[in-house]
Short mmCIF file of C-alpha atoms in Angstrom, two decimals:
data_model
loop_
_atom_site.label_atom_id
_atom_site.label_comp_id
_atom_site.label_asym_id
_atom_site.label_seq_id
_atom_site.Cartn_x
_atom_site.Cartn_y
_atom_site.Cartn_z
CA MET A 1 13.36 44.39 187.77
CA ARG A 2 13.42 48.22 188.22
CA LYS A 3 13.45 50.24 191.53
CA ASP A 4 9.31 51.38 191.29
CA PHE A 5 8.41 48.25 190.49
CA LEU A 6 5.04 47.29 192.01
CA TRP A 7 4.71 44.69 193.49
CA GLY A 8 0.59 43.50 194.73
CA GLY A 9 -2.36 41.41 194.63
CA ALA A 10 -5.50 41.22 192.65
CA VAL A 11 -9.34 40.46 193.58
CA ALA A 12 -12.26 42.05 191.92
CA ALA A 13 -15.77 43.48 194.13
CA HIS A 14 -17.66 41.08 192.73
CA GLN A 15 -15.27 38.65 194.91
CA VAL A 16 -14.42 39.79 197.44
CA GLU A 17 -16.92 42.75 199.20
CA GLY A 18 -19.78 41.34 199.48
CA ALA A 19 -22.70 43.81 201.37
CA TYR A 20 -24.44 43.36 198.33
CA ARG A 21 -27.17 45.60 199.65
CA GLU A 22 -25.59 48.15 201.77
CA GLY A 23 -25.09 50.81 201.23
CA GLY A 24 -26.73 51.71 198.80
CA LYS A 25 -25.44 49.45 196.43
CA GLY A 26 -27.92 48.17 193.33
CA LEU A 27 -27.78 44.72 192.34
CA SER A 28 -24.35 43.50 189.41
CA ILE A 29 -24.52 40.57 186.90
CA ALA A 30 -22.48 38.99 190.29
CA ASP A 31 -24.94 38.87 192.96
CA VAL A 32 -27.72 37.60 189.25
CA MET A 33 -24.96 34.29 189.81
CA THR A 34 -25.67 30.78 191.80
CA SER A 35 -23.18 28.93 192.57
CA GLY A 36 -21.35 25.91 190.09
CA SER A 37 -18.85 23.88 190.02
CA ARG A 38 -15.96 21.70 188.38
CA GLU A 39 -19.09 20.32 186.93
CA LYS A 40 -22.07 21.69 187.03
CA ALA A 41 -22.25 25.68 185.13
CA ARG A 42 -23.09 28.40 187.47
CA GLU A 43 -26.59 29.63 187.03
CA ILE A 44 -27.45 33.55 185.48
CA THR A 45 -30.99 34.04 187.08
CA ASP A 46 -33.52 36.49 186.40
CA GLY A 47 -33.02 38.95 189.55
CA VAL A 48 -32.43 37.53 193.11
CA VAL A 49 -34.43 33.94 193.53
CA GLU A 50 -35.39 32.42 196.96
CA GLY A 51 -33.96 29.03 198.47
CA LYS A 52 -31.10 29.91 195.39
CA TYR A 53 -27.71 30.38 196.43
CA TYR A 54 -25.22 33.59 195.65
CA PRO A 55 -21.87 33.29 196.24
CA ASN A 56 -21.07 37.18 196.17
CA HIS A 57 -23.39 38.51 197.65
CA GLU A 58 -21.85 37.95 200.57
CA GLY A 59 -18.21 37.08 199.30
CA ILE A 60 -15.59 37.26 202.61
CA ARG A 61 -16.90 40.49 204.33
CA PHE A 62 -14.08 42.61 202.38
CA TYR A 63 -16.33 45.46 202.80
CA ASP A 64 -16.40 44.91 207.18
CA PHE A 65 -12.88 43.88 206.93
CA TYR A 66 -10.90 45.91 204.51
CA LYS A 67 -8.26 47.55 207.65
CA GLU A 68 -7.64 43.64 209.06
CA ASP A 69 -6.75 42.88 205.10
CA ILE A 70 -4.93 45.72 204.20
CA ALA A 71 -2.42 46.06 207.41
CA LEU A 72 -1.94 42.19 206.40
CA PHE A 73 -0.66 43.33 202.36
CA GLU A 74 1.72 45.67 203.94
CA GLU A 75 3.10 42.82 206.24
CA MET A 76 3.79 40.91 203.03
CA GLY A 77 5.20 44.41 201.75
CA PHE A 78 2.87 44.87 199.46
CA GLN A 79 3.03 48.09 197.47
CA CYS A 80 0.29 48.19 194.90
CA PHE A 81 -3.38 46.53 195.42
CA ARG A 82 -5.13 45.90 191.90
CA THR A 83 -9.30 46.02 192.58
CA SER A 84 -12.36 47.05 191.19
CA ILE A 85 -15.22 49.87 192.52
CA ALA A 86 -18.30 48.06 191.97
CA TRP A 87 -20.49 50.23 188.93
CA SER A 88 -23.89 48.88 191.06
CA ARG A 89 -21.99 50.48 194.53
CA ILE A 90 -22.20 54.16 192.32
CA PHE A 91 -24.53 53.83 190.47
CA PRO A 92 -27.46 51.29 192.17
CA LYS A 93 -29.44 50.76 188.30
CA GLY A 94 -26.61 52.48 186.59
CA ASP A 95 -29.20 55.06 184.51
CA GLU A 96 -29.49 57.56 187.25
CA GLU A 97 -27.94 60.91 187.07
CA THR A 98 -26.34 61.61 190.02
CA PRO A 99 -24.30 59.00 192.28
CA ASN A 100 -24.74 57.27 195.76
CA GLU A 101 -22.96 59.18 197.96
CA GLU A 102 -22.48 56.33 200.45
CA GLY A 103 -20.64 54.17 198.01
CA LEU A 104 -17.95 56.99 197.07
CA LYS A 105 -17.41 57.55 200.82
CA PHE A 106 -17.12 53.55 201.13
CA TYR A 107 -14.23 54.65 198.03
CA ASP A 108 -12.72 56.69 200.04
CA ARG A 109 -11.95 55.55 202.71
CA LEU A 110 -10.64 51.92 200.77
CA PHE A 111 -7.86 54.57 198.51
CA ASP A 112 -6.72 56.24 201.88
CA GLU A 113 -6.89 53.25 203.83
CA LEU A 114 -3.88 51.34 200.88
CA ARG A 115 -2.30 54.98 200.58
CA ALA A 116 -1.87 55.28 204.48
CA HIS A 117 0.28 51.64 204.11
CA GLY A 118 2.26 52.37 201.49
CA MET A 119 -0.40 51.30 198.38
CA GLU A 120 -1.04 52.44 195.09
CA PRO A 121 -4.37 51.64 194.44
CA VAL A 122 -4.85 49.70 190.96
CA VAL A 123 -7.84 50.43 189.72
CA THR A 124 -10.59 48.64 186.91
CA LEU A 125 -13.36 50.38 186.19
CA SER A 126 -15.63 47.78 185.05
CA HIS A 127 -14.86 43.98 186.15
CA PHE A 128 -17.37 41.75 185.67
CA GLU A 129 -19.84 43.63 187.80
CA MET A 130 -22.19 45.95 185.97
CA PRO A 131 -25.21 46.88 187.20
CA TYR A 132 -27.94 44.51 186.74
CA GLY A 133 -30.79 47.42 185.93
CA LEU A 134 -28.80 48.32 182.82
CA VAL A 135 -28.34 44.90 181.82
CA GLN A 136 -32.87 44.92 181.97
CA ALA A 137 -33.59 48.09 180.81
CA TYR A 138 -31.07 48.48 177.80
CA GLY A 139 -30.44 44.86 177.26
CA GLY A 140 -26.21 45.81 178.70
CA TRP A 141 -23.39 46.91 176.00
CA ARG A 142 -25.22 45.64 173.05
CA ASN A 143 -26.93 49.06 173.45
CA ARG A 144 -25.43 52.07 172.66
CA LYS A 145 -26.24 54.02 175.40
CA LEU A 146 -24.22 52.22 177.82
CA ILE A 147 -21.72 54.16 176.67
CA GLY A 148 -22.66 57.52 178.58
CA PHE A 149 -24.24 56.05 181.40
CA PHE A 150 -19.96 53.88 181.36
CA LEU A 151 -18.62 57.40 180.88
CA ARG A 152 -20.68 58.65 183.75
CA PHE A 153 -19.43 56.89 186.24
CA ALA A 154 -15.89 57.01 184.86
CA ARG A 155 -15.51 60.69 185.10
CA THR A 156 -17.44 60.35 188.16
CA VAL A 157 -15.04 57.90 190.78
CA MET A 158 -11.83 59.41 188.56
CA GLU A 159 -13.06 63.29 188.99
CA ARG A 160 -13.63 61.76 192.47
CA TYR A 161 -10.26 60.08 193.53
CA LYS A 162 -8.13 62.31 191.35
CA GLY A 163 -4.28 61.80 193.02
CA LYS A 164 -5.83 59.40 195.71
CA VAL A 165 -5.40 56.44 192.22
CA ARG A 166 -3.16 57.61 189.81
CA TYR A 167 -3.61 52.86 187.57
CA TRP A 168 -6.18 52.96 185.55
CA MET A 169 -7.88 50.05 183.74
CA THR A 170 -11.94 50.26 181.73
CA PHE A 171 -12.69 47.27 181.15
CA ASN A 172 -11.38 43.91 182.74
CA GLU A 173 -10.27 40.93 180.37
CA ILE A 174 -12.85 42.71 177.38
CA ASN A 175 -11.81 40.13 175.09
CA ASN A 176 -12.81 37.00 177.42
CA GLN A 177 -17.02 37.64 175.20
CA MET A 178 -15.01 36.01 172.59
CA ILE A 179 -15.16 33.01 174.12
CA LEU A 180 -18.40 31.29 172.41
CA THR A 181 -19.45 28.22 174.14
CA ASN A 182 -20.38 29.51 177.20
CA ASP A 183 -22.57 32.11 177.59
CA ILE A 184 -21.53 32.96 180.95
CA TYR A 185 -18.93 35.12 179.53
CA ALA A 186 -21.22 37.53 177.28
CA PHE A 187 -22.81 38.33 180.09
CA THR A 188 -19.51 38.78 182.31
CA ASN A 189 -17.89 40.87 180.42
CA SER A 190 -20.65 42.60 178.64
CA GLY A 191 -24.63 42.86 180.29
CA ILE A 192 -25.48 40.18 177.36
CA LEU A 193 -28.72 37.14 177.15
CA PHE A 194 -28.33 36.13 173.68
CA GLU A 195 -31.70 35.61 172.24
CA GLU A 196 -32.78 32.34 170.93
CA GLY A 197 -31.74 32.45 166.88
CA GLU A 198 -29.47 35.64 167.36
CA ASP A 199 -25.41 36.16 165.19
CA LYS A 200 -23.69 35.77 168.97
CA LEU A 201 -20.47 36.30 167.41
CA LYS A 202 -21.99 39.67 165.28
CA THR A 203 -23.32 40.81 169.18
CA VAL A 204 -20.15 40.16 170.88
CA TYR A 205 -18.50 42.35 167.63
CA GLN A 206 -20.84 45.80 168.28
CA ALA A 207 -20.71 45.46 171.88
CA ALA A 208 -16.74 45.34 172.00
CA HIS A 209 -17.49 48.02 169.75
CA TYR A 210 -19.04 50.19 172.34
CA GLU A 211 -16.94 49.17 174.65
CA PHE A 212 -14.12 50.44 172.58
CA VAL A 213 -15.79 54.01 171.94
CA ALA A 214 -17.00 54.36 176.02
CA SER A 215 -13.24 52.56 177.27
CA ALA A 216 -11.91 55.59 174.58
CA LEU A 217 -13.90 58.64 175.73
CA ALA A 218 -12.57 57.32 179.38
CA VAL A 219 -8.92 57.06 178.69
CA LYS A 220 -8.98 60.84 177.17
CA ALA A 221 -11.54 62.48 180.62
CA GLY A 222 -9.05 61.14 182.67
CA HIS A 223 -6.22 62.21 181.47
CA GLU A 224 -8.38 65.40 181.02
CA ILE A 225 -9.43 65.01 185.39
CA ASP A 226 -5.47 63.80 186.42
CA PRO A 227 -2.67 64.13 183.39
CA ASP A 228 -1.33 62.40 185.66
CA ALA A 229 -3.16 59.56 185.94
CA ARG A 230 -1.64 56.47 183.09
CA ILE A 231 -4.85 54.93 182.27
CA GLY A 232 -5.08 51.17 180.78
CA CYS A 233 -7.07 48.09 178.86
CA MET A 234 -6.85 44.71 180.28
CA VAL A 235 -7.15 41.85 178.77
CA ALA A 236 -6.44 38.46 178.75
CA GLY A 237 -3.15 37.07 177.87
CA THR A 238 -3.61 33.57 176.58
CA PRO A 239 -0.79 32.18 173.66
CA VAL A 240 -1.79 30.13 171.15
CA TYR A 241 0.33 27.61 170.25
CA PRO A 242 -0.08 25.49 166.81
CA LEU A 243 0.26 21.49 167.24
CA THR A 244 3.27 21.05 164.71
CA CYS A 245 4.65 22.89 162.12
CA ASN A 246 1.99 22.26 159.41
CA PRO A 247 1.21 25.09 158.31
CA GLU A 248 -2.25 24.43 158.09
CA ASP A 249 -1.50 24.17 162.59
CA VAL A 250 -0.18 27.14 162.71
CA LEU A 251 -2.24 29.56 160.52
CA LEU A 252 -5.10 28.41 163.01
CA ALA A 253 -2.65 29.48 165.73
CA MET A 254 -2.33 31.99 163.54
CA GLN A 255 -5.89 32.25 162.97
CA GLU A 256 -6.73 32.13 167.18
CA ASP A 257 -3.99 33.92 168.31
CA ARG A 258 -5.94 37.25 166.42
CA LYS A 259 -9.38 36.92 168.97
CA ASN A 260 -7.06 38.24 171.63
CA LEU A 261 -5.10 40.31 169.29
CA PHE A 262 -7.91 42.28 168.13
CA PHE A 263 -8.65 44.50 171.56
CA THR A 264 -5.50 44.99 172.39
CA ASP A 265 -4.69 46.64 168.79
CA VAL A 266 -8.18 48.84 168.83
CA GLN A 267 -7.00 50.34 172.08
CA VAL A 268 -3.32 50.46 171.28
CA ARG A 269 -3.24 51.70 167.75
CA GLY A 270 -6.13 53.21 167.56
CA HIS A 271 -7.82 51.84 164.41
CA TYR A 272 -9.88 48.71 163.95
CA PRO A 273 -7.33 45.85 161.97
CA SER A 274 -7.76 45.48 157.97
CA TYR A 275 -8.00 41.23 158.96
CA ILE A 276 -10.29 41.80 161.49
CA LYS A 277 -12.38 44.61 158.49
CA LYS A 278 -11.95 41.60 156.28
CA ASP A 279 -13.52 38.99 158.34
CA TRP A 280 -17.00 41.60 159.08
CA GLU A 281 -16.95 41.99 155.21
CA ARG A 282 -16.75 37.97 155.02
CA ARG A 283 -19.67 37.39 156.96
CA GLY A 284 -22.07 39.88 155.79
CA TYR A 285 -22.14 41.93 159.18
CA VAL A 286 -21.95 45.48 158.62
CA LEU A 287 -21.90 46.91 162.38
CA ASP A 288 -23.35 50.71 163.71
CA ILE A 289 -19.43 52.50 164.25
CA THR A 290 -19.68 55.90 163.25
CA GLN A 291 -17.14 58.24 162.14
CA GLU A 292 -17.64 59.92 165.62
CA ASP A 293 -16.63 56.72 167.01
CA LEU A 294 -13.67 55.85 165.98
CA LYS A 295 -12.55 59.67 165.97
CA ASN A 296 -12.78 58.87 169.74
CA ILE A 297 -11.05 55.46 169.81
CA ARG A 298 -7.95 57.06 167.67
CA GLU A 299 -7.34 59.68 170.23
CA GLY A 300 -8.39 57.31 173.68
CA CYS A 301 -5.81 55.02 172.79
CA VAL A 302 -4.47 53.62 176.71
CA ASP A 303 -1.16 54.17 178.32
CA TYR A 304 -0.14 50.47 179.13
CA ILE A 305 -1.37 47.11 178.92
CA GLY A 306 -3.04 45.00 181.83
CA PHE A 307 -3.66 41.66 181.59
CA SER A 308 -4.06 38.18 183.33
CA TYR A 309 -1.88 35.48 182.64
CA TYR A 310 -3.12 31.63 183.74
CA LEU A 311 -2.65 29.66 180.37
CA SER A 312 -1.58 28.62 177.09
CA SER A 313 -3.60 27.35 174.24
CA VAL A 314 -3.05 24.63 171.58
CA MET A 315 -4.28 24.51 167.96
CA SER A 316 -4.74 21.87 165.79
CA ALA A 317 -6.68 21.47 162.54
CA ASP A 318 -6.25 17.94 162.65
CA PRO A 319 -9.81 16.30 163.42
CA GLY A 320 -8.32 13.14 164.85
CA LYS A 321 -7.16 15.36 168.06
CA THR A 322 -8.98 14.92 171.36
CA ARG A 323 -10.21 18.41 171.79
CA THR A 324 -9.66 20.19 175.42
CA GLY A 325 -13.03 20.75 176.42
CA ASN A 326 -11.69 23.55 178.61
CA ASP A 327 -13.84 27.03 178.52
CA LEU A 328 -11.21 29.56 178.06
CA ALA A 329 -9.88 28.05 175.36
CA ALA A 330 -12.03 30.47 172.46
CA SER A 331 -12.00 27.84 170.12
CA PRO A 332 -13.82 24.09 169.20
CA ASP A 333 -10.46 23.48 168.02
CA ALA A 334 -7.94 23.74 171.30
CA VAL A 335 -6.37 20.66 171.79
CA GLU A 336 -3.73 18.90 174.90
CA ASN A 337 -0.32 19.97 175.44
CA PRO A 338 1.37 16.79 175.20
CA TYR A 339 4.45 19.36 177.35
CA LEU A 340 2.24 20.78 180.11
CA GLU A 341 0.98 19.06 183.46
CA MET A 342 -2.29 21.07 183.69
CA THR A 343 -3.70 21.96 187.30
CA PRO A 344 -7.37 19.64 189.05
CA TRP A 345 -9.67 22.59 186.57
CA GLY A 346 -8.48 21.74 183.92
CA TRP A 347 -5.63 24.68 183.00
CA THR A 348 -2.61 24.47 181.79
CA ILE A 349 0.09 25.43 183.75
CA ASP A 350 3.27 27.36 181.56
CA PRO A 351 5.17 29.51 183.30
CA LYS A 352 7.04 29.72 179.85
CA GLY A 353 3.96 30.72 177.87
CA LEU A 354 4.55 34.25 180.73
CA ARG A 355 7.72 35.37 178.81
CA TYR A 356 6.21 34.31 175.55
CA ILE A 357 3.53 36.53 175.35
CA LEU A 358 5.44 38.86 177.78
CA ASN A 359 7.26 39.93 174.62
CA GLN A 360 4.79 39.32 172.05
CA TYR A 361 2.71 42.16 173.43
CA TYR A 362 5.83 44.39 173.82
CA ASP A 363 7.31 43.48 170.22
CA ARG A 364 4.06 44.09 168.73
CA TYR A 365 2.94 47.83 170.59
CA GLU A 366 5.97 48.75 172.43
CA ILE A 367 4.28 50.37 175.37
CA PRO A 368 4.60 49.63 178.83
CA LEU A 369 2.62 46.19 180.54
CA PHE A 370 1.39 45.39 183.45
CA ILE A 371 0.65 41.49 184.98
CA VAL A 372 -2.53 42.26 186.67
CA GLU A 373 -3.43 38.59 187.32
CA ASN A 374 -1.14 35.21 187.42
CA GLY A 375 -2.60 33.13 190.02
CA PHE A 376 -2.72 29.40 191.03
CA GLY A 377 -6.00 27.63 191.75
CA TYR A 378 -5.88 25.20 194.57
CA GLU A 379 -7.64 23.08 196.82
CA ASP A 380 -6.13 23.95 200.02
CA SER A 381 -5.70 21.72 203.15
CA LEU A 382 -5.91 22.97 206.45
CA GLU A 383 -4.05 21.02 208.96
CA ASP A 384 -3.04 22.31 212.68
CA GLY A 385 -4.02 25.78 212.04
CA LYS A 386 -1.70 25.72 208.67
CA ILE A 387 -2.00 25.34 204.93
CA HIS A 388 0.80 24.17 203.37
CA ASP A 389 0.76 25.36 199.87
CA ASN A 390 4.46 24.38 198.78
CA ASN A 391 2.81 23.96 195.14
CA ARG A 392 0.88 27.74 194.89
CA MET A 393 4.44 28.41 195.70
CA GLU A 394 6.30 26.51 192.83
CA TYR A 395 3.56 27.98 190.91
CA LEU A 396 4.22 31.31 190.80
CA GLY A 397 8.22 30.95 191.10
CA ASN A 398 8.35 29.45 187.28
CA HIS A 399 6.16 32.49 186.83
CA ILE A 400 8.16 35.16 188.14
CA ARG A 401 11.39 33.65 187.03
CA GLU A 402 9.94 33.73 183.73
CA MET A 403 9.46 36.99 183.92
CA VAL A 404 12.64 38.40 185.29
CA LYS A 405 13.92 36.67 182.42
CA ALA A 406 11.43 38.44 179.76
CA VAL A 407 12.61 42.52 181.19
CA GLU A 408 15.78 41.43 182.74
CA GLU A 409 16.97 39.61 179.30
CA ASP A 410 14.94 40.40 177.16
CA GLY A 411 14.09 44.06 178.25
CA VAL A 412 10.48 43.88 178.67
CA ASP A 413 9.15 47.46 179.64
CA LEU A 414 6.79 46.19 182.31
CA LEU A 415 5.24 48.04 185.93
CA GLY A 416 4.41 45.41 187.44
CA TYR A 417 3.22 42.26 188.82
CA THR A 418 -0.41 41.03 191.17
CA VAL A 419 -1.06 37.97 192.43
CA TRP A 420 -4.84 37.68 191.80
CA GLY A 421 -6.91 36.23 194.35
CA CYS A 422 -4.00 37.14 196.75
CA ILE A 423 -6.49 37.06 199.67
CA ASP A 424 -8.50 33.77 198.41
CA PRO A 425 -12.30 35.07 196.53
CA VAL A 426 -15.64 33.34 195.98
CA SER A 427 -14.27 31.39 191.66
CA PHE A 428 -15.52 33.43 188.65
CA THR A 429 -15.55 31.17 187.26
CA THR A 430 -17.88 28.40 189.41
CA GLY A 431 -19.28 30.61 192.41
CA GLU A 432 -16.19 28.29 194.93
CA MET A 433 -14.21 28.55 197.73
CA ARG A 434 -12.89 25.16 197.44
CA LYS A 435 -10.94 27.19 194.31
CA ARG A 436 -8.61 28.73 196.14
CA TYR A 437 -5.91 31.54 194.84
CA GLY A 438 -4.51 33.71 198.03
CA PHE A 439 -1.38 33.57 200.23
CA ILE A 440 -4.27 34.45 203.25
CA TYR A 441 -6.72 31.96 203.54
CA VAL A 442 -10.73 32.64 204.13
CA ASP A 443 -12.69 30.35 206.58
CA ARG A 444 -15.31 29.88 204.50
CA ASP A 445 -16.62 27.20 202.16
CA ASP A 446 -18.97 26.59 199.50
CA GLU A 447 -21.24 26.71 201.12
CA GLY A 448 -21.07 29.93 202.68
CA LYS A 449 -20.31 28.45 206.22
CA GLY A 450 -17.74 29.95 208.31
CA THR A 451 -15.88 32.27 210.36
CA TYR A 452 -14.31 34.33 207.68
CA LYS A 453 -11.24 34.20 209.80
CA ARG A 454 -8.04 34.80 207.98
CA ILE A 455 -4.90 32.13 208.73
CA ARG A 456 -1.14 32.73 207.15
CA LYS A 457 -1.55 30.03 204.79
CA ASP A 458 3.54 29.23 204.15
CA SER A 459 2.93 31.46 200.57
CA PHE A 460 2.65 34.68 202.00
CA TYR A 461 6.36 34.35 203.63
CA TRP A 462 7.49 33.47 201.17
CA TYR A 463 5.66 35.97 198.98
CA GLN A 464 7.12 38.33 201.30
CA GLY A 465 11.00 37.89 200.13
CA VAL A 466 10.27 37.77 196.67
CA ILE A 467 8.63 41.28 197.53
CA ARG A 468 12.67 41.97 199.53
CA ASP A 469 14.85 40.92 196.39
CA ASN A 470 12.63 41.86 193.74
CA GLY A 471 11.78 39.20 192.21
CA ILE A 472 13.81 35.60 191.89
CA ARG A 473 16.56 34.44 189.86
CA GLU A 474 18.05 31.44 188.78
#
């Protein structure tokens, strides 16, 4: 592994900060999502409704405890920390001319604290927390006007934090909005609430185009503001395998894979691939795409690919095969992988898939990669004040071994690795606290009760050793 490899952890502002109405912050789309569970989807409400529980409102109170938490990250040896800037903390409604100074000062303090403890901030501009005001007034990213609002936000924070933040990403898991089996993804990605009878896929493609333009303009602006900044895209990396060597399965897997690769193709290569143009032609889609848009996309290619990795997917053209029902599989044709175990939340455990997708991305694009999310959600048990999370260490250890092979044996250029939810966050998909990811346990339950006390898990000390050794090797 390179000597300057960045080991660390990752969170999102809306899942940890809390303080949803403090410091002049406005409502975000995360603030109108209720709690849920494995069995019950989170509800999107029209504003904050009395009597309903919104777990993101308090998060884990990182807004109040960030200094103590950063000290714990330093104890583990973090060299970087990935977080996001809550857009609604800077522009409460999203369309203001002037930013909220109190919000800007909070991130000044946060980034200064990280750098004082030897950590590079790795910052996502839009991580499932756009201002709810942009949904109410403009319909979210279905509206071209959001390009200008986003660019104003991006310029504001990139200018403010020049010299403090060198690693940026534009839109978190931008490809997840292709998962049309659950409307939560279009909402969290793009603030889109589908209308009765509308063509969801066409709406998502249009929103994605506006986001591609906004991302490209942010990349161009960021490079002008700080030539030393590295600005990446961020996608959910999900390898897609054919169930068999039946050519129908192989072709179906290729077509499914393109639903993800489309987003990196555009942002890395700077143009729309021929396969997506043909798809639009077959469907009769005529999108709002201008020549100026295409010029900006061409000129605003990203410097690196940031991606999350949790699971792989399997495709079968056989209608008799049992489907997974996993909402992270974008297609109803996804089936179970007979060779892999699953987490209690139904996600496949596939360490070799991480090596596979690292090679796939690097072979295809030949630009640096950054694993900015990889983690294991599990219901930890607190026993005599301790958490013995051997399963998390096994899961992460197996993934890190495959990551090291991709770098040292396959030649992949990898910037760093940040474990998702390094301190227990509110789960994005379910709104639960019981689905824990962190090296640090937070005393809070699914009803929002608890002391918020931080407790080091066994994995805390294990990851400390991984960082010290710069990886795990056979």
